[in-house]
Amino acid sequence: MAPVTLSRRSFLGGVAVVAAGALTGCSPSSSAGGGGSGSASVTLPKYIRYEGVTPDLPGDASGIPDTFLRYPAKPVAAFSRPPGDGSEIRGSVPIGGPVPPSAGRNAYWQELNTRLGSDLQLTMTPRADFPQRFATAVAGDGLGDLYTLDMGMAHLPDFLRAQCQDLTEHLAGDAIADYPFLANIATESWRGTVFGGGIYAVPITRGVQSSALLYARGDLLAKHGITDDPRTVDDFLALCAEVTEPRANTWALSSAPMPMLQQMLGLPNNWQVEGGTFTHVLELDGHREALELGRRLVDEGYVVPDGVTAEGVDQKTWFASGAALLHADTYSAAPGLHQQSEASAPDYAIRMVRTPSQDGKAPAALWLGPPNNTLSAIKKGDPERVRTLLSVLNWLAAPLGTEEHLFRKFGVEGVHYELDGTDPVLTALGKSETSEGFFPVEYLVDGPRSNYFPGRPDVAKDVHAHMADMVPGGVADPTVGLYSDTQGTKGGQLGTALSDATNAILLGRKPVSSWDAVVAKWRADGGDKIRAEYEAAYAEANG
């Protein structure tokens, strides 16, 4: 099919997604790599779907989550008694949003402790500072009973075996049935908790919510007569050219979205595996084509100035203000994007782009995000203590549609939230005390994340429709569930070098031809060793 001229076509079909929503988004903070090793010798926890709540649009085995258009009118009381034993539970967690008042000044936190049956004392650290704080806490034995793991830490399996409880006997196979809401977590998430032949962690799952896509300002694109998805890369470039107006402080893109460009060109999700041999996407000729495409976007002025090196918060701000009409982010960012832009543009409307491909016959394959945001672990203890802590985590993992989930996310009705129909809407006190609905117990455990946007059923329908088109044909990173020690010790340093080299090319400081030397240095500095370790872990995991 020949491309239709831009002025006559529509862009991003489907229902418009308009601003609203009571919750602030929470972006993942995990490493993109896998998790455990030796999973072939471990019976993973059995997946037992919780059937106590009926979604409006059910998810499926491809990874599409359940979708709720409204909060269920009669939430299910899943627990008859508190899970705690009355003893204090100490925890260490990162926090991405505003820090809530301390327990002594926080009615929500106090009620949480009452419902848990134990006083939960949390040390909260801003996400950016968490790795350093984690290392300090390890040295001083200050992590507590439950703690979020820094998945990028060096020698993670050694740390787990030395200081964390082996949970295999409690969770493997049918044993997990004692904790039905942990059993409600998909098998794929549990693969990343296996290290050295044992289950040493609990997943903080995100599933496809961590997959990246292009968001578009549908309201502003409509002014250009654009209401349909670009089908090909050429269509995408034509759209960028039409909407970029530097004199009006308007650009097509908030960044040069390299992962999205790689997807448009049909490249593998980080690693390609053929016959057990791993090849990184950066080694492929197609990656050089993606660099050429990214360089063109910047050179022709389609990217907001400073968009190549800007922080994500700046890019979100440009998208909210209308300075950028396209923005790459994850599904999980949708609530925050709505709330952030609600005040700045009352007519604001988001649309979700089906990623264009080279031939335009179908959207490009979506790169599926890692199953887990991160992991949490339990300090070594006697079996009864471990069972108590697992029971607390099980309570916290109760899914949408239960009384426990409603309280965990929104607090107490009339105090922390009011009902708009059946949808809870946080009060000012609720936003403060619950950290805007993201109280950081979600970094100790989190059940499967449903598509739900309070008061905005159209948003939920649009997200579900996009996922239905994109997720079934999605491509997973083959290193998910594998572990490379060199990635743990050198991955951050290598990643910084690759990012710097990429930015130098995008900004025109280096030619694309310089990439061959970058790849050679990456291989010599640790890339080949990472490859070998992934290949060994892959062989072990596949018997």
XYZ file of C-alpha atoms in Angstrom:
543
model
C 0.000 0.000 0.000
C 1.454 3.354 -0.983
C 1.793 5.910 1.811
C -1.023 8.443 1.985
C 0.068 12.066 1.965
C 0.423 13.404 5.486
C -2.052 16.244 5.204
C -4.847 13.864 4.205
C -4.265 11.002 6.540
C -5.098 10.543 10.178
C -2.602 9.607 12.861
C -2.940 7.263 15.829
C -6.403 5.789 15.407
C -8.523 4.643 18.299
C -10.016 6.274 21.313
C -8.328 9.462 22.504
C -6.741 9.324 25.916
C -7.520 12.548 27.750
C -5.922 13.985 30.869
C -7.091 12.878 34.298
C -6.350 10.137 36.766
C -5.712 10.318 40.453
C -2.406 8.488 40.576
C 1.172 9.442 39.875
C 3.152 7.018 37.713
C 6.120 5.106 38.979
C 8.853 4.276 36.519
C 10.908 1.140 36.879
C 14.267 1.416 38.516
C 15.655 -2.027 37.867
C 18.448 -3.203 35.676
C 17.243 -4.499 32.349
C 19.073 -7.775 32.729
C 17.816 -11.029 34.080
C 17.928 -12.522 37.491
C 18.863 -15.947 38.609
C 20.756 -18.921 37.340
C 20.452 -22.623 37.795
C 16.684 -22.524 37.296
C 16.722 -25.882 35.524
C 17.322 -27.579 38.887
C 14.588 -25.672 40.748
C 10.849 -26.231 40.617
C 9.449 -22.755 40.104
C 6.422 -21.659 42.138
C 3.185 -22.890 40.600
C 1.072 -20.166 39.013
C -2.401 -20.134 40.560
C -4.516 -17.338 39.147
C -6.676 -15.545 41.713
C -10.290 -15.866 40.604
C -11.935 -13.828 43.352
C -12.284 -10.660 41.247
C -13.669 -10.422 37.705
C -12.010 -7.791 35.455
C -13.915 -5.860 32.801
C -11.395 -6.900 30.146
C -9.508 -10.076 31.118
C -5.819 -10.457 30.456
C -4.345 -13.455 28.688
C -1.365 -15.777 28.581
C 0.576 -13.454 26.248
C 1.098 -11.121 29.214
C -1.726 -8.622 28.710
C -2.879 -7.734 32.249
C -6.455 -7.575 33.475
C -8.176 -4.268 32.768
C -10.686 -2.563 35.047
C -12.800 0.309 33.744
C -13.972 1.149 37.269
C -12.974 -0.050 40.691
C -15.165 -3.029 41.652
C -18.162 -1.840 43.669
C -17.806 -4.531 46.327
C -14.131 -5.272 47.000
C -13.456 -8.766 48.302
C -12.210 -9.184 51.881
C -9.414 -11.664 51.206
C -8.107 -12.036 54.785
C -9.953 -12.902 57.968
C -7.094 -11.893 60.271
C -3.862 -9.876 60.135
C -0.832 -11.738 58.758
C 1.686 -10.388 61.299
C 2.603 -11.870 64.690
C 2.787 -8.621 66.660
C 6.540 -8.245 66.383
C 8.258 -5.328 64.689
C 9.262 -5.740 61.053
C 12.036 -3.535 59.702
C 12.465 -2.884 56.009
C 14.635 -0.929 53.556
C 13.098 0.398 50.347
C 13.712 2.966 47.604
C 11.086 5.615 46.972
C 10.374 7.367 43.690
C 7.708 9.845 44.720
C 7.279 12.237 47.624
C 8.408 10.901 50.994
C 5.347 10.464 53.246
C 5.175 11.674 56.856
C 6.782 9.332 59.387
C 4.710 6.634 61.079
C 4.092 8.742 64.199
C 2.496 11.503 62.083
C 0.862 9.316 59.445
C -2.621 7.905 60.050
C -2.378 5.755 56.914
C 0.865 4.135 58.080
C -0.575 3.546 61.541
C -3.649 1.848 60.053
C -1.404 -0.210 57.776
C 0.418 -1.513 60.848
C -2.896 -2.366 62.502
C -4.067 -4.304 59.461
C -0.742 -6.088 59.123
C -0.718 -7.024 62.810
C 2.903 -5.901 63.121
C 4.637 -2.526 63.188
C 6.314 -2.057 59.825
C 9.271 0.287 60.176
C 10.596 1.383 56.786
C 13.815 3.157 55.907
C 13.023 5.016 52.665
C 15.769 6.243 50.342
C 15.348 8.213 47.090
C 15.869 5.860 44.159
C 18.980 7.638 42.886
C 20.693 7.213 46.258
C 19.493 3.690 46.979
C 22.466 1.685 45.583
C 24.924 3.589 47.799
C 22.616 3.413 50.806
C 22.134 -0.312 50.164
C 25.900 -0.906 50.164
C 26.273 1.063 53.403
C 23.417 -0.859 55.028
C 24.964 -4.189 54.012
C 28.250 -3.206 55.629
C 26.476 -2.167 58.820
C 23.913 -4.985 58.924
C 21.211 -2.329 58.632
C 18.913 -3.713 55.946
C 16.329 -5.112 58.340
C 14.016 -8.099 57.883
C 12.732 -7.291 54.387
C 14.561 -5.252 51.789
C 14.561 -4.274 48.167
C 17.577 -5.639 46.347
C 19.857 -3.459 44.286
C 19.774 -5.721 41.230
C 22.826 -4.042 39.779
C 25.044 -4.928 42.729
C 28.187 -6.932 42.148
C 28.280 -10.583 43.207
C 24.547 -10.649 43.886
C 24.300 -14.479 44.134
C 27.068 -14.520 46.760
C 25.255 -11.870 48.801
C 21.973 -13.759 48.595
C 23.489 -17.038 49.739
C 25.376 -15.346 52.584
C 22.664 -13.095 54.026
C 19.249 -13.934 52.561
C 16.832 -16.721 53.282
C 16.578 -19.575 50.800
C 12.829 -19.628 50.185
C 12.716 -22.766 48.040
C 10.989 -25.017 50.588
C 8.357 -22.345 51.232
C 7.589 -21.370 47.625
C 8.661 -24.028 45.108
C 5.975 -25.873 43.220
C 2.712 -26.409 45.120
C 4.171 -25.027 48.371
C 3.355 -21.505 47.242
C -0.361 -22.317 47.557
C 0.007 -21.322 51.233
C 0.482 -17.762 49.915
C -2.245 -17.383 47.265
C -1.392 -13.821 46.249
C 2.259 -14.679 45.748
C 1.008 -17.642 43.694
C -0.947 -15.121 41.602
C 2.387 -13.769 40.265
C 3.266 -15.119 36.812
C 5.873 -17.864 36.461
C 8.071 -15.655 34.256
C 8.633 -13.288 37.170
C 9.783 -16.098 39.444
C 12.531 -17.147 37.013
C 14.448 -14.042 38.011
C 14.449 -15.035 41.697
C 16.481 -18.231 41.242
C 20.171 -18.033 42.092
C 22.560 -20.927 42.611
C 19.859 -23.569 42.682
C 17.490 -21.857 45.102
C 14.670 -19.296 45.242
C 16.236 -16.395 47.135
C 13.865 -13.508 46.457
C 10.316 -12.362 45.800
C 9.605 -10.517 42.526
C 8.294 -6.975 42.378
C 6.527 -7.654 39.126
C 5.638 -5.255 36.323
C 5.264 -7.598 33.353
C 4.507 -5.820 30.099
C 3.926 -2.573 32.010
C 7.692 -1.958 31.737
C 7.652 -2.220 27.923
C 8.467 1.007 26.088
C 6.291 2.665 23.449
C 5.772 6.064 21.846
C 3.181 8.366 23.375
C 1.771 11.156 21.236
C 0.005 14.433 21.991
C -3.162 13.583 20.123
C -4.702 16.999 20.743
C -1.799 18.832 19.110
C -1.354 16.360 16.266
C -5.035 16.714 15.433
C -4.378 20.389 14.672
C -2.133 19.155 11.862
C -4.879 16.830 10.621
C -2.901 13.826 11.874
C -4.979 11.144 13.571
C -3.546 7.842 12.309
C -0.436 5.810 13.104
C 2.621 6.212 10.875
C 2.970 2.797 9.245
C 6.539 2.979 7.953
C 9.791 4.602 9.027
C 9.381 7.060 6.131
C 5.903 7.954 7.449
C 7.451 8.546 10.864
C 10.083 10.872 9.412
C 7.456 12.759 7.422
C 5.403 13.277 10.572
C 8.447 14.578 12.453
C 9.113 17.054 9.641
C 5.540 18.323 9.550
C 5.053 18.987 13.256
C 8.483 20.463 14.062
C 8.233 24.260 14.347
C 11.283 25.629 16.221
C 10.027 29.232 15.954
C 6.948 28.117 17.884
C 9.132 26.157 20.358
C 7.653 22.900 19.093
C 9.562 19.769 18.134
C 8.499 16.272 17.199
C 10.450 14.338 19.821
C 11.414 14.752 23.476
C 14.538 12.618 22.843
C 16.261 10.570 20.185
C 14.506 7.324 21.182
C 17.130 4.735 20.224
C 15.269 1.640 21.551
C 12.198 2.659 19.561
C 14.307 3.185 16.433
C 15.870 -0.239 16.916
C 12.391 -1.735 17.140
C 11.318 0.077 13.958
C 14.251 -1.587 12.177
C 13.340 -5.049 13.481
C 16.322 -5.533 15.795
C 16.389 -8.053 18.674
C 15.635 -7.053 22.261
C 19.189 -6.410 23.563
C 20.507 -9.891 22.742
C 20.001 -12.333 19.880
C 20.381 -16.076 20.507
C 21.040 -18.579 17.757
C 21.970 -22.133 18.698
C 22.978 -21.006 22.178
C 25.310 -18.283 20.831
C 24.605 -14.734 22.024
C 25.064 -11.613 19.898
C 24.384 -8.173 21.348
C 22.208 -5.807 19.361
C 25.034 -3.245 19.327
C 27.137 -5.681 17.257
C 24.601 -5.932 14.433
C 24.655 -3.911 11.214
C 21.083 -2.875 11.941
C 22.253 -1.030 15.026
C 24.414 1.193 12.849
C 21.323 1.907 10.753
C 19.507 2.900 13.952
C 22.385 5.244 14.825
C 22.166 6.781 11.351
C 18.424 7.280 11.850
C 18.910 8.807 15.289
C 21.609 11.121 13.963
C 19.252 12.234 11.195
C 16.489 13.058 13.689
C 18.866 15.283 15.651
C 20.593 16.817 12.627
C 17.302 17.796 10.997
C 16.120 19.418 14.212
C 13.246 17.070 15.062
C 14.425 16.574 18.687
C 13.999 19.169 21.423
C 17.338 20.961 21.947
C 19.202 19.195 24.769
C 16.836 16.224 24.340
C 19.697 13.816 23.651
C 21.305 14.247 27.067
C 18.335 15.438 29.157
C 16.942 13.593 32.157
C 13.645 11.790 31.800
C 11.820 14.290 33.995
C 12.709 17.064 31.558
C 11.470 15.019 28.628
C 8.150 14.399 30.395
C 7.848 18.128 31.076
C 8.418 18.970 27.403
C 5.742 16.460 26.425
C 3.292 17.851 28.976
C 3.886 21.444 27.858
C 3.556 20.640 24.152
C 7.178 21.423 23.321
C 7.458 17.787 22.172
C 4.603 15.923 20.496
C 6.116 12.432 20.784
C 7.654 10.889 23.886
C 9.105 7.417 24.499
C 8.185 5.884 27.847
C 6.743 2.724 29.381
C 3.140 1.640 29.829
C 3.597 2.175 33.574
C 4.283 5.875 32.945
C 0.757 6.512 31.655
C -0.817 7.625 34.969
C 1.979 10.094 35.657
C 1.900 11.494 32.133
C -1.806 12.173 32.526
C -1.504 13.798 35.931
C 1.579 15.854 35.054
C -0.075 17.437 32.059
C -3.557 17.889 33.487
C -2.839 21.332 34.919
C -0.738 22.633 32.021
C -3.148 21.724 29.217
C -6.832 21.170 30.052
C -7.534 19.768 26.570
C -4.492 17.497 26.739
C -4.993 14.110 25.074
C -2.552 11.218 24.820
C -2.548 8.622 22.112
C -0.426 5.492 21.953
C 1.507 4.811 18.774
C 1.662 1.392 17.147
C 5.381 1.364 16.339
C 6.021 1.794 12.597
C 8.024 -0.847 10.763
C 10.216 -0.960 7.675
C 7.630 -2.472 5.336
C 4.511 -1.029 6.977
C 2.575 -4.302 6.668
C 2.273 -4.590 10.459
C 3.589 -2.684 13.489
C 7.151 -3.429 14.508
C 7.544 -6.084 17.197
C 7.328 -4.599 20.692
C 10.337 -5.155 22.935
C 8.800 -6.675 26.040
C 10.141 -5.127 29.222
C 11.717 -7.233 31.967
C 9.104 -9.131 34.008
C 10.296 -7.576 37.260
C 10.930 -4.024 38.384
C 13.264 -5.385 41.011
C 13.344 -8.044 43.753
C 13.067 -8.170 47.511
C 14.651 -10.576 49.966
C 14.137 -11.823 53.513
C 16.847 -11.859 56.141
C 17.863 -15.331 57.268
C 15.739 -16.523 60.178
C 13.973 -19.465 61.752
C 11.169 -21.094 59.715
C 8.348 -19.549 61.762
C 9.747 -16.035 61.311
C 10.160 -16.624 57.584
C 6.572 -17.825 57.291
C 5.350 -14.706 59.076
C 7.270 -12.424 56.745
C 6.001 -14.310 53.700
C 2.455 -13.971 55.047
C 2.940 -10.194 55.306
C 4.241 -10.064 51.741
C 1.286 -12.190 50.644
C -1.104 -9.648 52.231
C 0.646 -6.771 50.496
C 0.383 -8.560 47.130
C -3.439 -8.720 47.213
C -4.702 -7.635 43.763
C -7.027 -4.895 42.595
C -10.589 -5.593 43.638
C -9.737 -6.734 47.161
C -10.245 -4.672 50.315
C -6.556 -5.073 51.056
C -5.522 -3.581 47.708
C -8.033 -0.741 48.041
C -6.563 0.182 51.423
C -2.929 -0.262 50.339
C -3.338 2.085 47.378
C -5.889 4.577 48.721
C -6.109 4.330 52.508
C -9.324 4.857 54.490
C -12.513 6.107 52.851
C -13.522 9.569 54.027
C -10.003 10.251 55.269
C -7.594 9.420 52.464
C -10.028 9.080 49.583
C -13.572 9.813 48.488
C -15.592 7.776 46.034
C -16.547 9.105 42.619
C -19.055 6.411 41.730
C -17.021 3.349 42.660
C -13.649 4.968 41.867
C -11.483 6.109 44.794
C -10.043 9.616 44.466
C -7.262 10.597 46.852
C -7.777 13.583 49.139
C -4.963 16.029 49.854
C -4.191 14.103 53.050
C -4.349 10.835 51.128
C -1.847 12.053 48.557
C 0.538 13.080 51.321
C 0.264 10.037 53.573
C 0.138 7.371 50.834
C 2.887 8.979 48.729
C 0.238 9.701 46.078
C -0.900 6.092 46.007
C 2.605 4.638 45.727
C 3.543 4.010 49.354
C 6.873 2.186 49.003
C 5.716 -1.168 50.362
C 5.296 -1.779 46.631
C 9.076 -2.211 46.577
C 8.788 -5.119 48.986
C 6.228 -6.898 46.816
C 3.617 -6.014 44.244
C 0.948 -8.171 42.691
C 0.304 -8.171 38.944
C -0.378 -4.607 37.816
C -3.757 -4.225 36.194
C -4.715 -1.519 33.734
C -6.813 0.847 35.831
C -7.163 4.631 35.730
C -9.597 6.025 38.318
C -12.377 7.934 36.633
C -11.002 7.324 33.129
C -12.395 4.139 31.588
C -11.435 5.458 28.140
C -7.780 5.448 29.169
C -8.004 1.854 30.385
C -9.682 0.789 27.124
C -7.014 2.521 25.039
C -4.126 0.934 26.947
C -5.776 -2.475 26.694
C -6.361 -2.037 22.957
C -2.726 -1.021 22.369
C -1.495 -4.000 24.364
C -3.846 -6.333 22.489
C -2.261 -5.174 19.218
C 1.354 -5.160 20.387
C 1.983 -7.640 23.221
C 1.129 -11.007 21.585
C 3.853 -10.484 18.976
C 6.301 -8.961 21.435
C 9.931 -10.028 21.748
C 11.511 -10.812 25.125
C 15.109 -10.179 26.150
C 16.648 -13.695 26.232
C 18.814 -12.813 29.240
C 15.747 -12.522 31.500
C 16.193 -15.160 34.195
C 19.958 -15.404 33.589
C 22.820 -13.916 35.589
C 26.225 -12.619 34.547
C 28.627 -11.662 37.312
C 30.606 -9.453 34.938
C 27.406 -7.622 34.076
C 26.978 -7.048 37.822
C 30.515 -5.791 38.365
C 31.144 -3.932 35.097
C 27.738 -3.453 33.497
C 27.249 0.075 34.802
C 30.665 1.228 33.619
C 30.241 -0.417 30.218
C 26.748 1.008 29.853
C 27.977 4.529 30.577
C 30.690 4.193 27.932
C 28.159 2.970 25.360
C 25.747 5.775 26.229
C 28.470 8.398 25.926
C 29.588 7.013 22.554
C 25.994 6.910 21.315
C 25.376 10.510 22.352
C 28.579 11.624 20.649
C 27.305 10.139 17.380
C 23.776 11.504 17.778
C 25.168 14.984 18.424
C 27.484 14.805 15.406
C 30.691 14.833 17.422
C 31.677 11.410 16.073
C 30.748 9.655 12.807
C 28.679 6.472 12.806
C 31.781 4.692 11.495
C 33.379 5.225 14.927
C 30.970 2.641 16.339
C 33.167 -0.284 15.248
C 35.886 0.869 17.647
C 33.281 1.308 20.398
C 32.125 -2.291 19.963
C 35.708 -3.587 19.947
C 36.440 -1.787 23.221
C 33.176 -3.018 24.784
C 34.100 -6.596 23.908
C 37.630 -6.259 25.291
C 36.528 -4.466 28.470
C 33.988 -7.109 29.462
C 31.394 -7.588 26.741
C 32.809 -10.909 25.588
C 32.956 -12.159 29.165
C 29.343 -11.109 29.751
C 28.406 -12.980 26.581
C 30.200 -16.141 27.720
C 28.548 -16.018 31.148
C 25.084 -15.573 29.643
C 25.743 -18.446 27.247
C 26.789 -20.699 30.142
C 23.756 -19.689 32.209
C 21.498 -20.205 29.179
C 22.883 -23.708 28.621
C 22.377 -24.546 32.295
C 18.841 -23.148 32.402
C 17.903 -25.118 29.295
C 19.303 -28.381 30.556
